[in-house]
């Protein structure tokens, strides 16, 4: 019985140590969510105004450009998947990966070849384990992405959209990331970055039905779109990275809170079992003492006779 009590106490110490770790991780994630939310809010005006500028240029000109012109029969698409570098975040990365798989299946059903671009070690490991081809990947900055990281990710995608498909280019750019809705809700979503849908862009910027001003382009509308193309892709990717970072921290906080609560429940259960084992041990010792005293009393009575 004493050995069983020692086992319970050992398990209680181990679970208590784990609880301290998960509680610390929960608090760290909670503190990082606020910073990530502020970055998301700060990036939104720039992304909105840039999309509005692209829409105005595309509407005010008849220039055919990769930024706004859809290919009649697209045959190749690029999908950028944003996951996390670290685990312990619940279903955050797996939900984004599932969304990317659904998007890939849909694109292939439309007769398009798909090139995968991955951000985050979780996505890279998932594709590597299944021996799926990855065009390019980036890791090491998903917790706190900077604009320089977005530029680094955008560079090969911009190069691919500017190439002909016969030369290894793509006709469409898609992105899969986790949208931060609230502390409790984060949704894995996908969207087409290029070619830009003007109707959808007007809905996002709140300019649907608005009469846009007339512009004179210098030197030309095509040159303006060439200059706006990398800025637009970079801003979209940067905003997606920031939203994914905020979602990752929120998912990790929720997962660590659940782990902390479960550890507390397990400690209570083990404590009850340890108390029961200790009471059983005490009862056994009392029974042995009473039995020994009774035997001695009987022996003494027998000798007196």
PDB file of C-alpha atoms in Angstrom:
ATOM      1  CA  UNK A   1       0.000   0.000   0.000  1.00  0.00           C
ATOM      2  CA  UNK A   2       2.906   2.383   0.747  1.00  0.00           C
ATOM      3  CA  UNK A   3       4.356   1.785  -2.735  1.00  0.00           C
ATOM      4  CA  UNK A   4       1.029   2.731  -4.329  1.00  0.00           C
ATOM      5  CA  UNK A   5       0.927   5.973  -2.320  1.00  0.00           C
ATOM      6  CA  UNK A   6       4.436   6.850  -3.506  1.00  0.00           C
ATOM      7  CA  UNK A   7       3.337   6.312  -7.123  1.00  0.00           C
ATOM      8  CA  UNK A   8       0.397   8.694  -6.694  1.00  0.00           C
ATOM      9  CA  UNK A   9       2.592  11.355  -5.082  1.00  0.00           C
ATOM     10  CA  UNK A  10       5.149  11.033  -7.888  1.00  0.00           C
ATOM     11  CA  UNK A  11       2.437  11.487 -10.519  1.00  0.00           C
ATOM     12  CA  UNK A  12       1.008  14.501  -8.664  1.00  0.00           C
ATOM     13  CA  UNK A  13       4.440  16.171  -8.662  1.00  0.00           C
ATOM     14  CA  UNK A  14       4.869  15.487 -12.402  1.00  0.00           C
ATOM     15  CA  UNK A  15       1.425  16.830 -13.308  1.00  0.00           C
ATOM     16  CA  UNK A  16       1.952  19.884 -11.090  1.00  0.00           C
ATOM     17  CA  UNK A  17       5.188  20.685 -12.918  1.00  0.00           C
ATOM     18  CA  UNK A  18       3.412  20.306 -16.264  1.00  0.00           C
ATOM     19  CA  UNK A  19       0.606  22.570 -15.068  1.00  0.00           C
ATOM     20  CA  UNK A  20       3.108  25.307 -14.229  1.00  0.00           C
ATOM     21  CA  UNK A  21       4.578  25.082 -17.741  1.00  0.00           C
ATOM     22  CA  UNK A  22       1.203  25.194 -19.519  1.00  0.00           C
ATOM     23  CA  UNK A  23       0.058  28.094 -17.321  1.00  0.00           C
ATOM     24  CA  UNK A  24       3.208  30.046 -18.201  1.00  0.00           C
ATOM     25  CA  UNK A  25       2.713  29.349 -21.918  1.00  0.00           C
ATOM     26  CA  UNK A  26      -0.918  30.444 -21.646  1.00  0.00           C
ATOM     27  CA  UNK A  27       0.090  33.770 -20.111  1.00  0.00           C
ATOM     28  CA  UNK A  28       2.832  34.350 -22.703  1.00  0.00           C
ATOM     29  CA  UNK A  29       0.420  33.655 -25.570  1.00  0.00           C
ATOM     30  CA  UNK A  30      -2.203  35.965 -24.036  1.00  0.00           C
ATOM     31  CA  UNK A  31       0.312  38.809 -23.828  1.00  0.00           C
ATOM     32  CA  UNK A  32       1.378  38.321 -27.451  1.00  0.00           C
ATOM     33  CA  UNK A  33      -2.184  38.330 -28.798  1.00  0.00           C
ATOM     34  CA  UNK A  34      -2.638  42.018 -27.934  1.00  0.00           C
ATOM     35  CA  UNK A  35       0.525  43.008 -29.809  1.00  0.00           C
ATOM     36  CA  UNK A  36      -0.466  40.889 -32.797  1.00  0.00           C
ATOM     37  CA  UNK A  37      -3.950  42.443 -32.864  1.00  0.00           C
ATOM     38  CA  UNK A  38      -2.453  45.930 -32.910  1.00  0.00           C
ATOM     39  CA  UNK A  39      -0.222  45.010 -35.848  1.00  0.00           C
ATOM     40  CA  UNK A  40      -3.204  43.611 -37.766  1.00  0.00           C
ATOM     41  CA  UNK A  41      -5.205  46.796 -37.141  1.00  0.00           C
ATOM     42  CA  UNK A  42      -2.242  48.949 -38.179  1.00  0.00           C
ATOM     43  CA  UNK A  43      -1.766  47.063 -41.457  1.00  0.00           C
ATOM     44  CA  UNK A  44      -5.399  47.187 -42.556  1.00  0.00           C
ATOM     45  CA  UNK A  45      -5.582  50.856 -43.722  1.00  0.00           C
ATOM     46  CA  UNK A  46      -2.516  50.490 -45.958  1.00  0.00           C
ATOM     47  CA  UNK A  47      -3.790  47.241 -47.511  1.00  0.00           C
ATOM     48  CA  UNK A  48      -7.251  48.750 -48.051  1.00  0.00           C
ATOM     49  CA  UNK A  49      -5.987  51.935 -49.682  1.00  0.00           C
ATOM     50  CA  UNK A  50      -3.530  50.029 -51.866  1.00  0.00           C
ATOM     51  CA  UNK A  51      -6.315  47.738 -53.079  1.00  0.00           C
ATOM     52  CA  UNK A  52      -8.419  50.825 -53.743  1.00  0.00           C
ATOM     53  CA  UNK A  53      -5.608  52.388 -55.783  1.00  0.00           C
ATOM     54  CA  UNK A  54      -5.179  49.242 -57.856  1.00  0.00           C
ATOM     55  CA  UNK A  55      -8.933  49.113 -58.447  1.00  0.00           C
ATOM     56  CA  UNK A  56      -8.967  52.752 -59.553  1.00  0.00           C
ATOM     57  CA  UNK A  57      -6.088  52.221 -61.997  1.00  0.00           C
ATOM     58  CA  UNK A  58      -7.592  49.036 -63.410  1.00  0.00           C
ATOM     59  CA  UNK A  59     -11.032  50.626 -63.804  1.00  0.00           C
ATOM     60  CA  UNK A  60      -9.673  53.758 -65.401  1.00  0.00           C
ATOM     61  CA  UNK A  61      -7.623  52.017 -68.068  1.00  0.00           C
ATOM     62  CA  UNK A  62      -7.953  49.281 -70.654  1.00  0.00           C
ATOM     63  CA  UNK A  63      -4.486  47.866 -70.007  1.00  0.00           C
ATOM     64  CA  UNK A  64      -4.187  44.088 -69.839  1.00  0.00           C
ATOM     65  CA  UNK A  65      -2.007  43.282 -66.848  1.00  0.00           C
ATOM     66  CA  UNK A  66      -1.290  40.212 -64.716  1.00  0.00           C
ATOM     67  CA  UNK A  67      -2.624  42.112 -61.708  1.00  0.00           C
ATOM     68  CA  UNK A  68      -6.164  42.489 -63.047  1.00  0.00           C
ATOM     69  CA  UNK A  69      -6.573  40.438 -66.239  1.00  0.00           C
ATOM     70  CA  UNK A  70      -7.766  36.863 -66.023  1.00  0.00           C
ATOM     71  CA  UNK A  71      -6.378  34.261 -68.413  1.00  0.00           C
ATOM     72  CA  UNK A  72      -9.059  32.727 -70.615  1.00  0.00           C
ATOM     73  CA  UNK A  73      -8.008  29.141 -69.874  1.00  0.00           C
ATOM     74  CA  UNK A  74      -5.718  29.080 -66.807  1.00  0.00           C
ATOM     75  CA  UNK A  75      -3.627  25.929 -66.537  1.00  0.00           C
ATOM     76  CA  UNK A  76      -1.377  26.562 -63.558  1.00  0.00           C
ATOM     77  CA  UNK A  77      -1.877  28.069 -60.096  1.00  0.00           C
ATOM     78  CA  UNK A  78       0.280  28.776 -57.057  1.00  0.00           C
ATOM     79  CA  UNK A  79      -1.016  28.221 -53.518  1.00  0.00           C
ATOM     80  CA  UNK A  80       0.672  29.919 -50.556  1.00  0.00           C
ATOM     81  CA  UNK A  81      -0.066  28.081 -47.280  1.00  0.00           C
ATOM     82  CA  UNK A  82       0.662  29.806 -43.949  1.00  0.00           C
ATOM     83  CA  UNK A  83       1.123  27.550 -40.907  1.00  0.00           C
ATOM     84  CA  UNK A  84       3.115  27.822 -37.658  1.00  0.00           C
ATOM     85  CA  UNK A  85       6.699  27.055 -36.723  1.00  0.00           C
ATOM     86  CA  UNK A  86       5.739  25.631 -33.324  1.00  0.00           C
ATOM     87  CA  UNK A  87       3.110  23.249 -32.049  1.00  0.00           C
ATOM     88  CA  UNK A  88       0.940  23.250 -28.906  1.00  0.00           C
ATOM     89  CA  UNK A  89      -1.637  25.429 -30.677  1.00  0.00           C
ATOM     90  CA  UNK A  90      -4.533  23.016 -30.967  1.00  0.00           C
ATOM     91  CA  UNK A  91      -5.830  22.552 -34.496  1.00  0.00           C
ATOM     92  CA  UNK A  92      -4.420  25.835 -35.820  1.00  0.00           C
ATOM     93  CA  UNK A  93      -1.977  24.407 -38.386  1.00  0.00           C
ATOM     94  CA  UNK A  94      -4.024  21.309 -39.234  1.00  0.00           C
ATOM     95  CA  UNK A  95      -7.089  23.428 -40.070  1.00  0.00           C
ATOM     96  CA  UNK A  96      -5.051  25.596 -42.464  1.00  0.00           C
ATOM     97  CA  UNK A  97      -3.518  22.505 -44.071  1.00  0.00           C
ATOM     98  CA  UNK A  98      -6.965  20.935 -44.564  1.00  0.00           C
ATOM     99  CA  UNK A  99      -8.193  24.166 -46.159  1.00  0.00           C
ATOM    100  CA  UNK A 100      -5.182  24.132 -48.505  1.00  0.00           C
ATOM    101  CA  UNK A 101      -5.895  20.499 -49.427  1.00  0.00           C
ATOM    102  CA  UNK A 102      -9.506  21.364 -50.272  1.00  0.00           C
ATOM    103  CA  UNK A 103      -8.381  24.326 -52.373  1.00  0.00           C
ATOM    104  CA  UNK A 104      -5.789  22.206 -54.177  1.00  0.00           C
ATOM    105  CA  UNK A 105      -8.380  19.537 -54.979  1.00  0.00           C
ATOM    106  CA  UNK A 106     -10.760  22.191 -56.319  1.00  0.00           C
ATOM    107  CA  UNK A 107      -8.093  23.735 -58.530  1.00  0.00           C
ATOM    108  CA  UNK A 108      -7.028  20.352 -59.871  1.00  0.00           C
ATOM    109  CA  UNK A 109     -10.655  19.500 -60.593  1.00  0.00           C
ATOM    110  CA  UNK A 110     -10.687  22.646 -62.751  1.00  0.00           C
ATOM    111  CA  UNK A 111      -7.769  21.236 -64.734  1.00  0.00           C
ATOM    112  CA  UNK A 112      -4.996  23.322 -63.164  1.00  0.00           C
ATOM    113  CA  UNK A 113      -1.587  22.211 -61.992  1.00  0.00           C
ATOM    114  CA  UNK A 114      -0.775  23.489 -58.498  1.00  0.00           C
ATOM    115  CA  UNK A 115       2.563  24.720 -57.142  1.00  0.00           C
ATOM    116  CA  UNK A 116       2.762  24.756 -53.343  1.00  0.00           C
ATOM    117  CA  UNK A 117       4.535  27.488 -51.371  1.00  0.00           C
ATOM    118  CA  UNK A 118       4.705  26.905 -47.604  1.00  0.00           C
ATOM    119  CA  UNK A 119       5.274  29.202 -44.618  1.00  0.00           C
ATOM    120  CA  UNK A 120       5.938  27.518 -41.255  1.00  0.00           C
ATOM    121  CA  UNK A 121       7.657  24.317 -40.142  1.00  0.00           C
ATOM    122  CA  UNK A 122       4.365  22.495 -39.538  1.00  0.00           C
ATOM    123  CA  UNK A 123       3.306  22.838 -43.166  1.00  0.00           C
ATOM    124  CA  UNK A 124       6.787  21.971 -44.436  1.00  0.00           C
ATOM    125  CA  UNK A 125       6.869  18.843 -42.248  1.00  0.00           C
ATOM    126  CA  UNK A 126       3.374  17.808 -43.389  1.00  0.00           C
ATOM    127  CA  UNK A 127       4.259  18.061 -47.090  1.00  0.00           C
ATOM    128  CA  UNK A 128       7.708  16.519 -46.556  1.00  0.00           C
ATOM    129  CA  UNK A 129       6.313  13.488 -44.702  1.00  0.00           C
ATOM    130  CA  UNK A 130       3.898  12.844 -47.570  1.00  0.00           C
ATOM    131  CA  UNK A 131       6.623  13.493 -50.157  1.00  0.00           C
ATOM    132  CA  UNK A 132       4.680  16.281 -51.828  1.00  0.00           C
ATOM    133  CA  UNK A 133       6.564  18.692 -54.030  1.00  0.00           C
ATOM    134  CA  UNK A 134       7.059  22.186 -52.602  1.00  0.00           C
ATOM    135  CA  UNK A 135       8.125  25.029 -54.892  1.00  0.00           C
ATOM    136  CA  UNK A 136       9.534  27.113 -52.013  1.00  0.00           C
ATOM    137  CA  UNK A 137       9.244  27.375 -48.229  1.00  0.00           C
ATOM    138  CA  UNK A 138      10.059  29.779 -45.391  1.00  0.00           C
ATOM    139  CA  UNK A 139      10.354  29.218 -41.641  1.00  0.00           C
ATOM    140  CA  UNK A 140      11.400  30.982 -38.465  1.00  0.00           C
ATOM    141  CA  UNK A 141       9.156  34.061 -38.306  1.00  0.00           C
ATOM    142  CA  UNK A 142       5.530  32.970 -37.889  1.00  0.00           C
ATOM    143  CA  UNK A 143       5.366  34.135 -34.254  1.00  0.00           C
ATOM    144  CA  UNK A 144       6.172  37.746 -35.112  1.00  0.00           C
ATOM    145  CA  UNK A 145       6.385  38.400 -38.872  1.00  0.00           C
ATOM    146  CA  UNK A 146       7.920  41.596 -40.251  1.00  0.00           C
ATOM    147  CA  UNK A 147       7.270  43.318 -43.566  1.00  0.00           C
ATOM    148  CA  UNK A 148      10.710  42.139 -44.737  1.00  0.00           C
ATOM    149  CA  UNK A 149       9.477  38.550 -44.296  1.00  0.00           C
ATOM    150  CA  UNK A 150       6.431  39.299 -46.439  1.00  0.00           C
ATOM    151  CA  UNK A 151       8.687  40.743 -49.159  1.00  0.00           C
ATOM    152  CA  UNK A 152      10.854  37.624 -49.057  1.00  0.00           C
ATOM    153  CA  UNK A 153       7.791  35.385 -49.440  1.00  0.00           C
ATOM    154  CA  UNK A 154       6.249  37.567 -52.163  1.00  0.00           C
ATOM    155  CA  UNK A 155       9.343  37.715 -54.394  1.00  0.00           C
ATOM    156  CA  UNK A 156       9.122  34.207 -55.973  1.00  0.00           C
ATOM    157  CA  UNK A 157       5.322  34.469 -56.245  1.00  0.00           C
ATOM    158  CA  UNK A 158       5.557  37.754 -58.143  1.00  0.00           C
ATOM    159  CA  UNK A 159       8.217  36.257 -60.378  1.00  0.00           C
ATOM    160  CA  UNK A 160       5.987  33.248 -61.067  1.00  0.00           C
ATOM    161  CA  UNK A 161       2.921  35.333 -62.007  1.00  0.00           C
ATOM    162  CA  UNK A 162       5.004  37.449 -64.387  1.00  0.00           C
ATOM    163  CA  UNK A 163       6.324  34.398 -66.249  1.00  0.00           C
ATOM    164  CA  UNK A 164       4.587  32.497 -68.984  1.00  0.00           C
ATOM    165  CA  UNK A 165       3.277  29.096 -67.912  1.00  0.00           C
ATOM    166  CA  UNK A 166       5.468  27.442 -70.541  1.00  0.00           C
ATOM    167  CA  UNK A 167       8.489  28.877 -68.730  1.00  0.00           C
ATOM    168  CA  UNK A 168       7.354  27.668 -65.292  1.00  0.00           C
ATOM    169  CA  UNK A 169       5.057  30.580 -64.449  1.00  0.00           C
ATOM    170  CA  UNK A 170       1.511  30.517 -63.081  1.00  0.00           C
ATOM    171  CA  UNK A 171      -1.810  32.070 -64.096  1.00  0.00           C
ATOM    172  CA  UNK A 172      -3.236  32.514 -60.589  1.00  0.00           C
ATOM    173  CA  UNK A 173      -2.009  33.174 -57.052  1.00  0.00           C
ATOM    174  CA  UNK A 174      -4.006  31.825 -54.105  1.00  0.00           C
ATOM    175  CA  UNK A 175      -3.358  32.161 -50.382  1.00  0.00           C
ATOM    176  CA  UNK A 176      -4.494  30.047 -47.417  1.00  0.00           C
ATOM    177  CA  UNK A 177      -4.209  31.511 -43.931  1.00  0.00           C
ATOM    178  CA  UNK A 178      -6.086  31.712 -40.622  1.00  0.00           C
ATOM    179  CA  UNK A 179      -8.307  34.752 -40.211  1.00  0.00           C
ATOM    180  CA  UNK A 180      -8.416  36.231 -36.717  1.00  0.00           C
ATOM    181  CA  UNK A 181     -12.058  36.904 -35.793  1.00  0.00           C
ATOM    182  CA  UNK A 182     -11.873  37.015 -31.999  1.00  0.00           C
ATOM    183  CA  UNK A 183     -10.022  35.491 -29.055  1.00  0.00           C
ATOM    184  CA  UNK A 184     -12.240  32.411 -29.348  1.00  0.00           C
ATOM    185  CA  UNK A 185     -12.770  32.231 -33.119  1.00  0.00           C
ATOM    186  CA  UNK A 186     -10.139  31.819 -35.828  1.00  0.00           C
ATOM    187  CA  UNK A 187     -11.127  30.572 -39.268  1.00  0.00           C
ATOM    188  CA  UNK A 188      -8.929  28.971 -41.912  1.00  0.00           C
ATOM    189  CA  UNK A 189      -9.755  30.756 -45.186  1.00  0.00           C
ATOM    190  CA  UNK A 190      -8.486  30.850 -48.754  1.00  0.00           C
ATOM    191  CA  UNK A 191      -8.594  33.587 -51.339  1.00  0.00           C
ATOM    192  CA  UNK A 192      -7.290  34.460 -54.769  1.00  0.00           C
ATOM    193  CA  UNK A 193      -4.702  37.229 -54.699  1.00  0.00           C
ATOM    194  CA  UNK A 194      -4.134  37.463 -58.443  1.00  0.00           C
ATOM    195  CA  UNK A 195      -5.681  38.201 -60.818  1.00  0.00           C
ATOM    196  CA  UNK A 196      -7.517  40.719 -58.666  1.00  0.00           C
ATOM    197  CA  UNK A 197     -11.304  40.538 -58.891  1.00  0.00           C
ATOM    198  CA  UNK A 198     -12.416  44.169 -59.182  1.00  0.00           C
ATOM    199  CA  UNK A 199     -15.927  43.503 -57.846  1.00  0.00           C
ATOM    200  CA  UNK A 200     -14.595  41.689 -54.807  1.00  0.00           C
ATOM    201  CA  UNK A 201     -11.930  44.349 -54.248  1.00  0.00           C
ATOM    202  CA  UNK A 202     -14.595  47.072 -54.302  1.00  0.00           C
ATOM    203  CA  UNK A 203     -16.614  45.143 -51.717  1.00  0.00           C
ATOM    204  CA  UNK A 204     -13.553  44.775 -49.454  1.00  0.00           C
ATOM    205  CA  UNK A 205     -12.686  48.480 -49.664  1.00  0.00           C
ATOM    206  CA  UNK A 206     -16.286  49.668 -49.394  1.00  0.00           C
ATOM    207  CA  UNK A 207     -16.259  51.343 -52.814  1.00  0.00           C
ATOM    208  CA  UNK A 208     -18.916  49.132 -54.421  1.00  0.00           C
ATOM    209  CA  UNK A 209     -21.064  51.375 -56.597  1.00  0.00           C
ATOM    210  CA  UNK A 210     -18.886  54.399 -55.881  1.00  0.00           C
ATOM    211  CA  UNK A 211     -17.951  56.624 -58.805  1.00  0.00           C
ATOM    212  CA  UNK A 212     -14.180  56.629 -59.025  1.00  0.00           C
ATOM    213  CA  UNK A 213     -12.276  59.757 -60.176  1.00  0.00           C
ATOM    214  CA  UNK A 214     -10.645  59.928 -63.595  1.00  0.00           C
ATOM    215  CA  UNK A 215      -6.871  59.679 -63.677  1.00  0.00           C
ATOM    216  CA  UNK A 216      -4.138  60.605 -66.105  1.00  0.00           C
ATOM    217  CA  UNK A 217      -1.328  58.063 -65.925  1.00  0.00           C
ATOM    218  CA  UNK A 218       2.295  59.025 -66.333  1.00  0.00           C
ATOM    219  CA  UNK A 219       4.167  57.433 -67.983  1.00  0.00           C
ATOM    220  CA  UNK A 220       1.370  54.845 -68.550  1.00  0.00           C
ATOM    221  CA  UNK A 221      -1.249  52.789 -66.738  1.00  0.00           C
ATOM    222  CA  UNK A 222       0.775  49.626 -67.366  1.00  0.00           C
ATOM    223  CA  UNK A 223       3.837  51.131 -65.665  1.00  0.00           C
ATOM    224  CA  UNK A 224       1.701  52.172 -62.710  1.00  0.00           C
ATOM    225  CA  UNK A 225       0.320  48.646 -62.399  1.00  0.00           C
ATOM    226  CA  UNK A 226       3.850  47.231 -62.667  1.00  0.00           C
ATOM    227  CA  UNK A 227       4.825  49.406 -59.701  1.00  0.00           C
ATOM    228  CA  UNK A 228       1.713  48.512 -57.706  1.00  0.00           C
ATOM    229  CA  UNK A 229       1.905  44.741 -58.335  1.00  0.00           C
ATOM    230  CA  UNK A 230       4.684  43.913 -55.829  1.00  0.00           C
ATOM    231  CA  UNK A 231       3.278  46.336 -53.252  1.00  0.00           C
ATOM    232  CA  UNK A 232      -0.170  44.780 -53.504  1.00  0.00           C
ATOM    233  CA  UNK A 233       1.088  41.178 -53.178  1.00  0.00           C
ATOM    234  CA  UNK A 234       3.426  42.101 -50.310  1.00  0.00           C
ATOM    235  CA  UNK A 235       0.695  43.922 -48.395  1.00  0.00           C
ATOM    236  CA  UNK A 236      -1.767  41.044 -48.808  1.00  0.00           C
ATOM    237  CA  UNK A 237       0.806  38.499 -47.636  1.00  0.00           C
ATOM    238  CA  UNK A 238       1.903  40.710 -44.735  1.00  0.00           C
ATOM    239  CA  UNK A 239      -1.673  41.137 -43.549  1.00  0.00           C
ATOM    240  CA  UNK A 240      -2.247  37.364 -43.832  1.00  0.00           C
ATOM    241  CA  UNK A 241       0.947  36.673 -41.854  1.00  0.00           C
ATOM    242  CA  UNK A 242      -0.158  39.069 -39.111  1.00  0.00           C
ATOM    243  CA  UNK A 243      -3.646  37.579 -38.918  1.00  0.00           C
ATOM    244  CA  UNK A 244      -2.163  34.083 -38.819  1.00  0.00           C
ATOM    245  CA  UNK A 245       0.224  35.107 -36.010  1.00  0.00           C
ATOM    246  CA  UNK A 246      -2.648  36.531 -33.952  1.00  0.00           C
ATOM    247  CA  UNK A 247      -4.678  33.381 -34.617  1.00  0.00           C
ATOM    248  CA  UNK A 248      -1.755  31.165 -33.631  1.00  0.00           C
ATOM    249  CA  UNK A 249      -1.310  32.950 -30.295  1.00  0.00           C
ATOM    250  CA  UNK A 250      -5.052  32.800 -29.599  1.00  0.00           C
ATOM    251  CA  UNK A 251      -5.184  29.095 -30.462  1.00  0.00           C
ATOM    252  CA  UNK A 252      -2.139  28.389 -28.272  1.00  0.00           C
ATOM    253  CA  UNK A 253      -3.626  30.334 -25.355  1.00  0.00           C
ATOM    254  CA  UNK A 254      -6.853  28.361 -25.641  1.00  0.00           C
ATOM    255  CA  UNK A 255      -4.998  25.040 -25.929  1.00  0.00           C
ATOM    256  CA  UNK A 256      -2.748  25.807 -22.951  1.00  0.00           C
ATOM    257  CA  UNK A 257      -5.723  26.921 -20.846  1.00  0.00           C
ATOM    258  CA  UNK A 258      -7.439  23.629 -21.615  1.00  0.00           C
ATOM    259  CA  UNK A 259      -4.253  21.732 -20.731  1.00  0.00           C
ATOM    260  CA  UNK A 260      -3.923  23.681 -17.462  1.00  0.00           C
ATOM    261  CA  UNK A 261      -7.545  22.964 -16.531  1.00  0.00           C
ATOM    262  CA  UNK A 262      -7.135  19.272 -17.355  1.00  0.00           C
ATOM    263  CA  UNK A 263      -3.964  19.124 -15.252  1.00  0.00           C
ATOM    264  CA  UNK A 264      -5.867  20.656 -12.327  1.00  0.00           C
ATOM    265  CA  UNK A 265      -8.623  18.068 -12.680  1.00  0.00           C
ATOM    266  CA  UNK A 266      -6.048  15.266 -12.858  1.00  0.00           C
ATOM    267  CA  UNK A 267      -4.289  16.542  -9.731  1.00  0.00           C
ATOM    268  CA  UNK A 268      -7.615  16.531  -7.858  1.00  0.00           C
ATOM    269  CA  UNK A 269      -8.325  12.973  -9.001  1.00  0.00           C
ATOM    270  CA  UNK A 270      -4.848  11.756  -8.051  1.00  0.00           C
ATOM    271  CA  UNK A 271      -5.098  13.540  -4.688  1.00  0.00           C
ATOM    272  CA  UNK A 272      -8.339  11.681  -3.913  1.00  0.00           C
ATOM    273  CA  UNK A 273      -6.704   8.376  -4.862  1.00  0.00           C
ATOM    274  CA  UNK A 274      -3.653   9.217  -2.736  1.00  0.00           C
ATOM    275  CA  UNK A 275      -5.886  10.094   0.233  1.00  0.00           C
ATOM    276  CA  UNK A 276      -7.793   6.853  -0.196  1.00  0.00           C
ATOM    277  CA  UNK A 277      -4.519   4.900  -0.336  1.00  0.00           C
ATOM    278  CA  UNK A 278      -3.224   6.689   2.776  1.00  0.00           C
ATOM    279  CA  UNK A 279      -6.474   6.002   4.662  1.00  0.00           C
ATOM    280  CA  UNK A 280      -6.340   2.360   3.660  1.00  0.00           C
ATOM    281  CA  UNK A 281      -2.734   2.192   4.848  1.00  0.00           C
ATOM    282  CA  UNK A 282      -3.647   3.784   8.201  1.00  0.00           C
ATOM    283  CA  UNK A 283      -6.632   1.427   8.580  1.00  0.00           C
ATOM    284  CA  UNK A 284      -4.398  -1.558   7.899  1.00  0.00           C
ATOM    285  CA  UNK A 285      -1.826  -0.369  10.445  1.00  0.00           C
ATOM    286  CA  UNK A 286      -4.559   0.135  13.076  1.00  0.00           C
ATOM    287  CA  UNK A 287      -5.927  -3.340  12.352  1.00  0.00           C
ATOM    288  CA  UNK A 288      -2.464  -4.822  12.751  1.00  0.00           C
ATOM    289  CA  UNK A 289      -1.947  -2.960  16.060  1.00  0.00           C
ATOM    290  CA  UNK A 290      -5.357  -4.034  17.378  1.00  0.00           C
ATOM    291  CA  UNK A 291      -4.737  -7.601  16.245  1.00  0.00           C
ATOM    292  CA  UNK A 292      -1.307  -7.631  17.901  1.00  0.00           C
ATOM    293  CA  UNK A 293      -2.690  -6.204  21.162  1.00  0.00           C
ATOM    294  CA  UNK A 294      -5.498  -8.776  21.151  1.00  0.00           C
ATOM    295  CA  UNK A 295      -3.025 -11.610  20.590  1.00  0.00           C
ATOM    296  CA  UNK A 296      -0.845 -10.382  23.445  1.00  0.00           C
ATOM    297  CA  UNK A 297      -3.874 -10.117  25.720  1.00  0.00           C
ATOM    298  CA  UNK A 298      -4.916 -13.675  24.865  1.00  0.00           C
ATOM    299  CA  UNK A 299      -1.389 -14.931  25.492  1.00  0.00           C
ATOM    300  CA  UNK A 300      -1.224 -13.176  28.846  1.00  0.00           C
ATOM    301  CA  UNK A 301      -4.611 -14.585  29.895  1.00  0.00           C
ATOM    302  CA  UNK A 302      -3.499 -18.109  28.935  1.00  0.00           C
ATOM    303  CA  UNK A 303      -0.319 -17.884  30.982  1.00  0.00           C
ATOM    304  CA  UNK A 304      -2.247 -16.694  34.077  1.00  0.00           C
ATOM    305  CA  UNK A 305      -4.379 -19.824  33.908  1.00  0.00           C
TER     306      UNK A 305
END
